[in-house]
PDB file of C-alpha atoms in Angstrom:
ATOM      1  CA  LEU M   1      21.013 -45.272 -41.533  1.00  0.00           C
ATOM      2  CA  PRO M   2      24.014 -42.521 -42.863  1.00  0.00           C
ATOM      3  CA  PHE M   3      26.752 -44.612 -41.293  1.00  0.00           C
ATOM      4  CA  ILE M   4      25.435 -47.508 -43.190  1.00  0.00           C
ATOM      5  CA  ILE M   5      25.113 -46.102 -46.521  1.00  0.00           C
ATOM      6  CA  LYS M   6      28.410 -44.454 -46.160  1.00  0.00           C
ATOM      7  CA  ILE M   7      30.531 -48.326 -45.710  1.00  0.00           C
ATOM      8  CA  LEU M   8      28.502 -49.987 -48.112  1.00  0.00           C
ATOM      9  CA  SER M   9      28.989 -46.791 -50.782  1.00  0.00           C
ATOM     10  CA  ASN M  10      33.076 -47.451 -50.397  1.00  0.00           C
ATOM     11  CA  MET M  11      32.298 -50.597 -50.320  1.00  0.00           C
ATOM     12  CA  MET M  12      30.986 -49.939 -54.391  1.00  0.00           C
ATOM     13  CA  ASP M  13      33.593 -47.697 -54.853  1.00  0.00           C
ATOM     14  CA  SER M  14      36.737 -49.597 -54.218  1.00  0.00           C
ATOM     15  CA  GLU M  15      34.699 -52.460 -56.949  1.00  0.00           C
ATOM     16  CA  ALA M  16      33.507 -49.424 -59.048  1.00  0.00           C
ATOM     17  CA  HIS M  17      32.175 -45.868 -58.581  1.00  0.00           C
ATOM     18  CA  ASP M  18      30.563 -45.284 -61.600  1.00  0.00           C
ATOM     19  CA  LYS M  19      28.253 -48.479 -60.717  1.00  0.00           C
ATOM     20  CA  ARG M  20      27.097 -47.730 -57.635  1.00  0.00           C
ATOM     21  CA  PRO M  21      22.610 -48.546 -57.570  1.00  0.00           C
ATOM     22  CA  PRO M  22      21.117 -44.937 -58.830  1.00  0.00           C
ATOM     23  CA  ILE M  23      18.566 -46.088 -55.476  1.00  0.00           C
ATOM     24  CA  LEU M  24      21.682 -46.134 -53.222  1.00  0.00           C
ATOM     25  CA  LYS M  25      22.917 -42.829 -54.149  1.00  0.00           C
ATOM     26  CA  SER M  26      19.228 -41.378 -53.936  1.00  0.00           C
ATOM     27  CA  LEU M  27      19.214 -42.634 -50.856  1.00  0.00           C
ATOM     28  CA  LYS M  28      22.412 -40.931 -49.172  1.00  0.00           C
ATOM     29  CA  GLN M  29      21.008 -37.233 -50.817  1.00  0.00           C
ATOM     30  CA  ASP M  30      17.796 -37.853 -49.338  1.00  0.00           C
ATOM     31  CA  VAL M  31      19.169 -38.464 -45.721  1.00  0.00           C
ATOM     32  CA  SER M  32      23.112 -36.126 -45.831  1.00  0.00           C
ATOM     33  CA  PRO M  33      20.937 -32.187 -45.705  1.00  0.00           C
ATOM     34  CA  HIS M  34      18.176 -33.708 -43.164  1.00  0.00           C
ATOM     35  CA  ILE M  35      21.327 -33.889 -41.209  1.00  0.00           C
ATOM     36  CA  THR M  36      22.997 -31.573 -41.930  1.00  0.00           C
ATOM     37  CA  ASN M  37      20.448 -29.155 -41.566  1.00  0.00           C
ATOM     38  CA  PHE M  38      19.156 -30.209 -38.231  1.00  0.00           C
ATOM     39  CA  GLY M  39      23.082 -29.734 -37.133  1.00  0.00           C
ATOM     40  CA  GLU M  40      22.662 -26.140 -37.935  1.00  0.00           C
ATOM     41  CA  MET M  41      19.009 -26.052 -35.857  1.00  0.00           C
ATOM     42  CA  LYS M  42      20.378 -27.379 -32.457  1.00  0.00           C
ATOM     43  CA  HIS M  43      21.353 -24.323 -30.944  1.00  0.00           C
ATOM     44  CA  TYR M  44      18.233 -22.918 -31.603  1.00  0.00           C
ATOM     45  CA  LEU M  45      16.676 -26.294 -29.849  1.00  0.00           C
ATOM     46  CA  CYS M  46      18.987 -25.965 -26.649  1.00  0.00           C
ATOM     47  CA  GLY M  47      17.833 -22.582 -25.814  1.00  0.00           C
ATOM     48  CA  CYS M  48      14.210 -23.442 -26.355  1.00  0.00           C
ATOM     49  CA  CYS M  49      14.768 -26.534 -24.307  1.00  0.00           C
ATOM     50  CA  ALA M  50      17.237 -24.518 -21.758  1.00  0.00           C
ATOM     51  CA  ALA M  51      14.697 -21.517 -21.688  1.00  0.00           C
ATOM     52  CA  PHE M  52      11.631 -24.163 -20.508  1.00  0.00           C
ATOM     53  CA  ASN M  53      13.851 -25.643 -17.651  1.00  0.00           C
ATOM     54  CA  ASN M  54      14.505 -21.984 -16.210  1.00  0.00           C
ATOM     55  CA  VAL M  55      10.712 -21.322 -16.715  1.00  0.00           C
ATOM     56  CA  ALA M  56       8.945 -24.300 -14.754  1.00  0.00           C
ATOM     57  CA  ILE M  57      11.375 -24.041 -12.008  1.00  0.00           C
ATOM     58  CA  THR M  58      11.549 -20.018 -11.463  1.00  0.00           C
ATOM     59  CA  PHE M  59       8.271 -18.903 -12.894  1.00  0.00           C
ATOM     60  CA  PRO M  60       6.799 -18.425  -8.822  1.00  0.00           C
ATOM     61  CA  VAL M  61      10.548 -16.350  -7.521  1.00  0.00           C
ATOM     62  CA  GLN M  62       9.796 -14.660 -11.419  1.00  0.00           C
ATOM     63  CA  LYS M  63       5.777 -13.805  -9.862  1.00  0.00           C
ATOM     64  CA  VAL M  64       7.286 -12.319  -6.816  1.00  0.00           C
ATOM     65  CA  LEU M  65      10.051  -9.581  -8.433  1.00  0.00           C
ATOM     66  CA  PHE M  66       7.112  -8.362 -10.591  1.00  0.00           C
ATOM     67  CA  ARG M  67       5.540  -7.252  -8.029  1.00  0.00           C
ATOM     68  CA  GLN M  68       8.046  -5.605  -6.391  1.00  0.00           C
ATOM     69  CA  GLN M  69       8.996  -4.034  -9.219  1.00  0.00           C
ATOM     70  CA  LEU M  70       5.674  -2.775 -10.230  1.00  0.00           C
ATOM     71  CA  TYR M  71       4.503  -1.742  -6.476  1.00  0.00           C
ATOM     72  CA  GLY M  72       8.101  -1.147  -4.710  1.00  0.00           C
ATOM     73  CA  ILE M  73       6.847  -3.263  -2.032  1.00  0.00           C
ATOM     74  CA  LYS M  74       8.928  -5.655   0.199  1.00  0.00           C
ATOM     75  CA  THR M  75       9.798  -9.561  -0.332  1.00  0.00           C
ATOM     76  CA  ARG M  76       7.732  -9.720   2.835  1.00  0.00           C
ATOM     77  CA  ASP M  77       4.927  -8.465   1.590  1.00  0.00           C
ATOM     78  CA  ALA M  78       5.117  -9.833  -2.363  1.00  0.00           C
ATOM     79  CA  ILE M  79       5.207 -13.412  -0.861  1.00  0.00           C
ATOM     80  CA  LEU M  80       2.133 -12.857   1.108  1.00  0.00           C
ATOM     81  CA  GLN M  81       0.031 -11.692  -1.794  1.00  0.00           C
ATOM     82  CA  LEU M  82       0.939 -14.610  -3.292  1.00  0.00           C
ATOM     83  CA  ARG M  83      -0.399 -16.653  -0.179  1.00  0.00           C
ATOM     84  CA  ARG M  84      -3.504 -14.779  -0.668  1.00  0.00           C
ATOM     85  CA  ASP M  85      -3.767 -16.143  -4.241  1.00  0.00           C
ATOM     86  CA  GLY M  86      -3.691 -19.616  -3.069  1.00  0.00           C
ATOM     87  CA  PHE M  87      -1.579 -22.220  -5.141  1.00  0.00           C
ATOM     88  CA  ARG M  88      -3.737 -23.526  -7.349  1.00  0.00           C
ATOM     89  CA  ASN M  89      -2.972 -20.339  -8.641  1.00  0.00           C
ATOM     90  CA  LEU M  90       1.025 -20.047  -8.329  1.00  0.00           C
ATOM     91  CA  TYR M  91       1.435 -21.077 -11.951  1.00  0.00           C
ATOM     92  CA  ARG M  92      -1.510 -19.026 -13.566  1.00  0.00           C
ATOM     93  CA  GLY M  93       0.395 -17.419 -16.328  1.00  0.00           C
ATOM     94  CA  MET M  94       3.061 -18.925 -17.325  1.00  0.00           C
ATOM     95  CA  LEU M  95       1.944 -20.170 -20.449  1.00  0.00           C
ATOM     96  CA  PRO M  96       3.046 -16.647 -22.160  1.00  0.00           C
ATOM     97  CA  PRO M  97       6.497 -16.496 -20.423  1.00  0.00           C
ATOM     98  CA  LEU M  98       7.065 -19.899 -21.380  1.00  0.00           C
ATOM     99  CA  MET M  99       6.111 -18.260 -25.088  1.00  0.00           C
ATOM    100  CA  GLN M 100       8.462 -15.425 -24.971  1.00  0.00           C
ATOM    101  CA  LYS M 101      11.776 -17.488 -23.049  1.00  0.00           C
ATOM    102  CA  THR M 102      11.582 -20.610 -25.291  1.00  0.00           C
ATOM    103  CA  THR M 103      10.665 -18.021 -28.382  1.00  0.00           C
ATOM    104  CA  THR M 104      13.640 -15.804 -27.029  1.00  0.00           C
ATOM    105  CA  LEU M 105      16.540 -17.578 -25.830  1.00  0.00           C
ATOM    106  CA  ALA M 106      15.830 -20.136 -29.128  1.00  0.00           C
ATOM    107  CA  LEU M 107      17.275 -16.578 -31.045  1.00  0.00           C
ATOM    108  CA  MET M 108      19.405 -15.749 -28.979  1.00  0.00           C
ATOM    109  CA  PHE M 109      21.352 -18.403 -28.966  1.00  0.00           C
ATOM    110  CA  GLY M 110      20.613 -19.908 -32.378  1.00  0.00           C
ATOM    111  CA  LEU M 111      20.711 -16.620 -34.262  1.00  0.00           C
ATOM    112  CA  TYR M 112      23.877 -15.249 -32.520  1.00  0.00           C
ATOM    113  CA  GLU M 113      25.753 -18.159 -33.644  1.00  0.00           C
ATOM    114  CA  ASP M 114      24.492 -18.204 -36.929  1.00  0.00           C
ATOM    115  CA  LEU M 115      25.221 -14.548 -37.831  1.00  0.00           C
ATOM    116  CA  SER M 116      28.641 -14.684 -36.363  1.00  0.00           C
ATOM    117  CA  CYS M 117      29.445 -17.412 -38.241  1.00  0.00           C
ATOM    118  CA  LEU M 118      28.029 -15.200 -40.994  1.00  0.00           C
ATOM    119  CA  LEU M 119      29.429 -12.267 -40.411  1.00  0.00           C
ATOM    120  CA  ARG M 120      33.208 -13.912 -39.938  1.00  0.00           C
ATOM    121  CA  LYS M 121      33.134 -15.429 -43.616  1.00  0.00           C
ATOM    122  CA  HIS M 122      31.918 -11.675 -45.244  1.00  0.00           C
ATOM    123  CA  VAL M 123      33.834  -9.160 -43.347  1.00  0.00           C
ATOM    124  CA  SER M 124      37.218  -8.902 -42.638  1.00  0.00           C
ATOM    125  CA  ALA M 125      37.392  -7.719 -38.632  1.00  0.00           C
ATOM    126  CA  PRO M 126      38.859  -8.874 -35.196  1.00  0.00           C
ATOM    127  CA  GLU M 127      36.223 -11.311 -33.904  1.00  0.00           C
ATOM    128  CA  PHE M 128      35.031  -9.767 -31.097  1.00  0.00           C
ATOM    129  CA  ALA M 129      33.461  -7.619 -33.250  1.00  0.00           C
ATOM    130  CA  THR M 130      31.824  -9.642 -34.911  1.00  0.00           C
ATOM    131  CA  ARG M 131      30.360 -11.120 -32.248  1.00  0.00           C
ATOM    132  CA  SER M 132      29.032  -8.466 -30.481  1.00  0.00           C
ATOM    133  CA  VAL M 133      27.050  -7.151 -33.316  1.00  0.00           C
ATOM    134  CA  ALA M 134      26.174 -10.615 -33.771  1.00  0.00           C
ATOM    135  CA  ALA M 135      24.876 -10.348 -29.848  1.00  0.00           C
ATOM    136  CA  VAL M 136      23.163  -7.159 -30.511  1.00  0.00           C
ATOM    137  CA  LEU M 137      21.210  -7.812 -33.593  1.00  0.00           C
ATOM    138  CA  ALA M 138      20.548 -11.281 -31.797  1.00  0.00           C
ATOM    139  CA  GLY M 139      18.603  -8.752 -29.276  1.00  0.00           C
ATOM    140  CA  THR M 140      17.270  -7.525 -31.531  1.00  0.00           C
ATOM    141  CA  THR M 141      15.760  -9.657 -33.134  1.00  0.00           C
ATOM    142  CA  GLU M 142      14.267 -11.293 -29.603  1.00  0.00           C
ATOM    143  CA  ALA M 143      12.555  -7.917 -28.968  1.00  0.00           C
ATOM    144  CA  ILE M 144       9.596  -8.940 -31.872  1.00  0.00           C
ATOM    145  CA  PHE M 145       8.507 -10.831 -28.804  1.00  0.00           C
ATOM    146  CA  ILE M 146       7.693  -8.308 -26.501  1.00  0.00           C
ATOM    147  CA  PRO M 147       3.821  -9.257 -27.019  1.00  0.00           C
ATOM    148  CA  LEU M 148       4.393 -12.590 -24.844  1.00  0.00           C
ATOM    149  CA  GLU M 149       5.212  -9.958 -21.926  1.00  0.00           C
ATOM    150  CA  ARG M 150       1.906  -8.587 -21.628  1.00  0.00           C
ATOM    151  CA  ALA M 151      -2.417  -9.233 -21.862  1.00  0.00           C
ATOM    152  CA  PHE M 152      -3.234 -10.216 -25.390  1.00  0.00           C
ATOM    153  CA  LYS M 153      -7.120  -9.266 -24.335  1.00  0.00           C
ATOM    154  CA  ALA M 154      -6.675  -6.242 -22.544  1.00  0.00           C
ATOM    155  CA  LEU M 155      -3.968  -4.787 -25.556  1.00  0.00           C
ATOM    156  CA  LYS M 156      -5.995  -6.051 -28.626  1.00  0.00           C
ATOM    157  CA  TYR M 157      -7.909  -2.543 -28.462  1.00  0.00           C
ATOM    158  CA  HIS M 158      -5.329  -0.235 -28.685  1.00  0.00           C
ATOM    159  CA  GLY M 159      -3.681  -1.661 -32.317  1.00  0.00           C
ATOM    160  CA  ILE M 160      -0.438  -3.138 -32.714  1.00  0.00           C
ATOM    161  CA  ARG M 161       1.674  -0.434 -31.655  1.00  0.00           C
ATOM    162  CA  GLU M 162       0.384  -0.861 -28.477  1.00  0.00           C
ATOM    163  CA  TYR M 163       1.631  -4.705 -28.129  1.00  0.00           C
ATOM    164  CA  TYR M 164       4.866  -2.968 -28.460  1.00  0.00           C
ATOM    165  CA  ARG M 165       5.316  -0.171 -25.463  1.00  0.00           C
ATOM    166  CA  GLY M 166       8.373  -0.289 -23.915  1.00  0.00           C
ATOM    167  CA  LEU M 167      10.384  -1.287 -27.318  1.00  0.00           C
ATOM    168  CA  VAL M 168      13.773   1.078 -26.297  1.00  0.00           C
ATOM    169  CA  PRO M 169      14.409  -0.143 -22.371  1.00  0.00           C
ATOM    170  CA  ILE M 170      14.701  -3.662 -24.081  1.00  0.00           C
ATOM    171  CA  LEU M 171      16.086  -3.341 -26.758  1.00  0.00           C
ATOM    172  CA  PHE M 172      19.567  -1.169 -24.716  1.00  0.00           C
ATOM    173  CA  ARG M 173      18.717  -4.120 -21.810  1.00  0.00           C
ATOM    174  CA  ASN M 174      18.894  -6.928 -24.863  1.00  0.00           C
ATOM    175  CA  GLY M 175      21.283  -5.422 -26.956  1.00  0.00           C
ATOM    176  CA  ILE M 176      24.580  -4.485 -24.261  1.00  0.00           C
ATOM    177  CA  SER M 177      23.591  -7.554 -22.299  1.00  0.00           C
ATOM    178  CA  ASN M 178      23.943 -10.063 -24.776  1.00  0.00           C
ATOM    179  CA  VAL M 179      27.145  -8.692 -25.470  1.00  0.00           C
ATOM    180  CA  LEU M 180      28.274  -8.777 -22.031  1.00  0.00           C
ATOM    181  CA  PHE M 181      26.860 -12.897 -21.753  1.00  0.00           C
ATOM    182  CA  PHE M 182      29.004 -13.870 -25.060  1.00  0.00           C
ATOM    183  CA  GLY M 183      31.991 -11.785 -24.327  1.00  0.00           C
ATOM    184  CA  LEU M 184      32.498 -12.838 -20.694  1.00  0.00           C
ATOM    185  CA  ARG M 185      30.953 -16.481 -20.471  1.00  0.00           C
ATOM    186  CA  GLY M 186      34.280 -17.845 -22.419  1.00  0.00           C
ATOM    187  CA  PRO M 187      36.576 -15.548 -19.845  1.00  0.00           C
ATOM    188  CA  ILE M 188      34.957 -16.662 -16.620  1.00  0.00           C
ATOM    189  CA  LYS M 189      34.632 -20.012 -17.493  1.00  0.00           C
ATOM    190  CA  GLU M 190      38.708 -20.682 -18.397  1.00  0.00           C
ATOM    191  CA  HIS M 191      39.102 -19.236 -14.856  1.00  0.00           C
ATOM    192  CA  LEU M 192      37.071 -21.047 -12.843  1.00  0.00           C
ATOM    193  CA  PRO M 193      38.663 -24.318 -10.554  1.00  0.00           C
ATOM    194  CA  THR M 194      39.074 -27.946 -12.182  1.00  0.00           C
ATOM    195  CA  ALA M 195      34.935 -29.545 -11.115  1.00  0.00           C
ATOM    196  CA  ALA M 196      32.689 -30.637 -13.651  1.00  0.00           C
ATOM    197  CA  ASN M 197      31.215 -29.563 -16.852  1.00  0.00           C
ATOM    198  CA  LEU M 198      28.206 -29.021 -15.688  1.00  0.00           C
ATOM    199  CA  VAL M 199      28.773 -27.728 -12.445  1.00  0.00           C
ATOM    200  CA  ASN M 200      31.262 -25.281 -14.041  1.00  0.00           C
ATOM    201  CA  ASP M 201      28.550 -24.314 -16.764  1.00  0.00           C
ATOM    202  CA  PHE M 202      25.803 -23.284 -13.885  1.00  0.00           C
ATOM    203  CA  ILE M 203      28.440 -21.733 -12.107  1.00  0.00           C
ATOM    204  CA  CYS M 204      29.754 -19.593 -15.328  1.00  0.00           C
ATOM    205  CA  GLY M 205      25.738 -18.880 -16.126  1.00  0.00           C
ATOM    206  CA  GLY M 206      24.481 -17.677 -12.884  1.00  0.00           C
ATOM    207  CA  LEU M 207      27.101 -15.522 -12.243  1.00  0.00           C
ATOM    208  CA  LEU M 208      27.312 -13.438 -15.517  1.00  0.00           C
ATOM    209  CA  GLY M 209      22.904 -13.166 -14.767  1.00  0.00           C
ATOM    210  CA  ALA M 210      23.114 -11.531 -11.841  1.00  0.00           C
ATOM    211  CA  MET M 211      25.641  -9.560 -12.721  1.00  0.00           C
ATOM    212  CA  LEU M 212      23.741  -8.924 -15.484  1.00  0.00           C
ATOM    213  CA  GLY M 213      20.422  -8.493 -13.480  1.00  0.00           C
ATOM    214  CA  PHE M 214      22.237  -6.297 -11.009  1.00  0.00           C
ATOM    215  CA  LEU M 215      23.446  -3.812 -13.400  1.00  0.00           C
ATOM    216  CA  PHE M 216      19.914  -3.918 -15.879  1.00  0.00           C
ATOM    217  CA  PHE M 217      17.369  -3.589 -12.679  1.00  0.00           C
ATOM    218  CA  PRO M 218      16.789  -0.430 -13.137  1.00  0.00           C
ATOM    219  CA  VAL M 219      16.140  -0.379 -16.087  1.00  0.00           C
ATOM    220  CA  ASN M 220      14.063  -3.327 -15.270  1.00  0.00           C
ATOM    221  CA  VAL M 221      11.754  -0.816 -13.053  1.00  0.00           C
ATOM    222  CA  VAL M 222      11.489   1.151 -15.708  1.00  0.00           C
ATOM    223  CA  LYS M 223       9.949  -0.943 -18.198  1.00  0.00           C
ATOM    224  CA  THR M 224       7.993  -2.890 -16.079  1.00  0.00           C
ATOM    225  CA  ARG M 225       6.299   0.350 -15.134  1.00  0.00           C
ATOM    226  CA  ILE M 226       6.245   1.591 -19.392  1.00  0.00           C
ATOM    227  CA  GLN M 227       4.613  -1.702 -20.014  1.00  0.00           C
ATOM    228  CA  SER M 228       1.740  -1.283 -16.548  1.00  0.00           C
ATOM    229  CA  GLN M 229      -0.236   0.851 -18.749  1.00  0.00           C
ATOM    230  CA  ILE M 230      -2.445   0.457 -21.319  1.00  0.00           C
ATOM    231  CA  GLY M 231      -3.446   2.879 -23.772  1.00  0.00           C
ATOM    232  CA  GLY M 232      -2.684   6.326 -23.491  1.00  0.00           C
ATOM    233  CA  GLU M 233       0.498   8.389 -24.028  1.00  0.00           C
ATOM    234  CA  PHE M 234       3.547   6.630 -24.893  1.00  0.00           C
ATOM    235  CA  GLN M 235       5.869   8.060 -21.945  1.00  0.00           C
ATOM    236  CA  SER M 236       9.586   8.221 -23.072  1.00  0.00           C
ATOM    237  CA  PHE M 237      12.235   5.834 -20.668  1.00  0.00           C
ATOM    238  CA  PRO M 238      13.476   9.538 -19.343  1.00  0.00           C
ATOM    239  CA  LYS M 239      10.106  10.832 -18.433  1.00  0.00           C
ATOM    240  CA  VAL M 240       9.687   7.369 -16.165  1.00  0.00           C
ATOM    241  CA  PHE M 241      12.480   7.344 -15.421  1.00  0.00           C
ATOM    242  CA  LYS M 242      11.874  10.633 -13.788  1.00  0.00           C
ATOM    243  CA  LYS M 243       8.979   9.922 -12.129  1.00  0.00           C
ATOM    244  CA  ILE M 244      10.275   6.868 -10.737  1.00  0.00           C
ATOM    245  CA  TRP M 245      12.896   7.956  -8.995  1.00  0.00           C
ATOM    246  CA  LEU M 246      10.389  11.623  -7.681  1.00  0.00           C
ATOM    247  CA  GLU M 247       8.132   8.519  -5.824  1.00  0.00           C
ATOM    248  CA  ARG M 248      11.231   6.405  -4.420  1.00  0.00           C
ATOM    249  CA  ASP M 249      12.414   9.879  -2.157  1.00  0.00           C
ATOM    250  CA  ARG M 250      15.281  10.559  -5.402  1.00  0.00           C
ATOM    251  CA  LYS M 251      17.208   7.456  -3.461  1.00  0.00           C
ATOM    252  CA  VAL M 252      19.087   5.032  -5.530  1.00  0.00           C
ATOM    253  CA  THR M 253      18.959   2.106  -3.094  1.00  0.00           C
ATOM    254  CA  ASN M 254      15.069   2.284  -4.074  1.00  0.00           C
ATOM    255  CA  LEU M 255      15.633   2.226  -7.643  1.00  0.00           C
ATOM    256  CA  PHE M 256      16.852  -1.356  -6.685  1.00  0.00           C
ATOM    257  CA  ARG M 257      14.579  -2.302  -4.221  1.00  0.00           C
ATOM    258  CA  GLY M 258      13.674  -6.193  -5.048  1.00  0.00           C
ATOM    259  CA  VAL M 259      17.118  -6.815  -6.292  1.00  0.00           C
ATOM    260  CA  HIS M 260      18.523  -9.220  -3.465  1.00  0.00           C
ATOM    261  CA  LEU M 261      15.596 -11.408  -5.011  1.00  0.00           C
ATOM    262  CA  ASN M 262      16.156 -10.254  -8.663  1.00  0.00           C
ATOM    263  CA  TYR M 263      19.891 -11.184  -8.158  1.00  0.00           C
ATOM    264  CA  HIS M 264      19.262 -14.699  -6.465  1.00  0.00           C
ATOM    265  CA  GLN M 265      16.552 -14.981  -8.986  1.00  0.00           C
ATOM    266  CA  SER M 266      19.403 -14.354 -12.138  1.00  0.00           C
ATOM    267  CA  LEU M 267      21.614 -16.103 -10.292  1.00  0.00           C
ATOM    268  CA  ILE M 268      19.114 -19.675 -10.036  1.00  0.00           C
ATOM    269  CA  SER M 269      17.816 -18.904 -13.305  1.00  0.00           C
ATOM    270  CA  TRP M 270      21.065 -18.390 -15.867  1.00  0.00           C
ATOM    271  CA  GLY M 271      22.931 -21.004 -14.032  1.00  0.00           C
ATOM    272  CA  ILE M 272      19.774 -23.145 -14.833  1.00  0.00           C
ATOM    273  CA  ILE M 273      19.768 -21.456 -19.030  1.00  0.00           C
ATOM    274  CA  ASN M 274      23.912 -22.237 -19.655  1.00  0.00           C
ATOM    275  CA  ALA M 275      24.539 -26.060 -17.264  1.00  0.00           C
ATOM    276  CA  THR M 276      20.915 -27.191 -19.740  1.00  0.00           C
ATOM    277  CA  TYR M 277      21.939 -25.010 -23.009  1.00  0.00           C
ATOM    278  CA  GLU M 278      25.356 -26.642 -22.639  1.00  0.00           C
ATOM    279  CA  PHE M 279      24.848 -30.277 -21.842  1.00  0.00           C
ATOM    280  CA  LEU M 280      22.088 -30.494 -24.568  1.00  0.00           C
ATOM    281  CA  LEU M 281      24.339 -29.079 -26.821  1.00  0.00           C
ATOM    282  CA  LYS M 282      27.179 -32.102 -26.189  1.00  0.00           C
ATOM    283  CA  ILE M 283      24.700 -34.688 -26.392  1.00  0.00           C
ATOM    284  CA  ILE M 284      22.572 -33.843 -29.594  1.00  0.00           C
TER     285      ILE M 284
END
């Protein structure tokens, strides 16, 4: 429709610009804002769809990882627990993380692009600085949806503050990991061997996801422990970390128990997310 309108408009302009039918002017004005608005929203839509694709594929692995982080058990034991629960319960509880991931990844990609453009227009600073600030702000905004990571029914009796237990480690993780993800995504892809774009996007996202998942694994362990508590005192990040450190015999390797599964899960998840996002970005 915009294409037809443009042709008709140009034809009429060649004859008499001021004699265009009012209905044509009105139709052109009505269509153009919608096309522009959709273009502005495509980063949000692509991020949302990428998250949906990822959660649907990797949810069972995430359940195994969560049990390892929470209870400090081995991979085999966590898998056996899921087997005892039965296949019909394998995707039980998927709706909250699906809502959380689709929302936060839509904000992560969309806000990063919008804030980057906004800061470039109004702040005279190096591009690296403006993009880093945009990444941190996008990660901070994601933290609004922390309640979706937790059990709503069990929390409603403890007030709104309870929904945001574990906010500090999440802000720390989101801010720094976003800066590294968006900052390194381009350079890594440029240094990959020539291959199909979809393959390179998967490899690039997977490598970054695996690296960041490894770096922030202890932070996620602390976050999981903090959020496992419902009601009572709000314990600080250092206090919970110290408690876990003592429980795990003061060994760094024990803090990373389950990291190999997290590594592979992040590799696959972020490979899927990045490849899906870039693919949709090209076709929309």
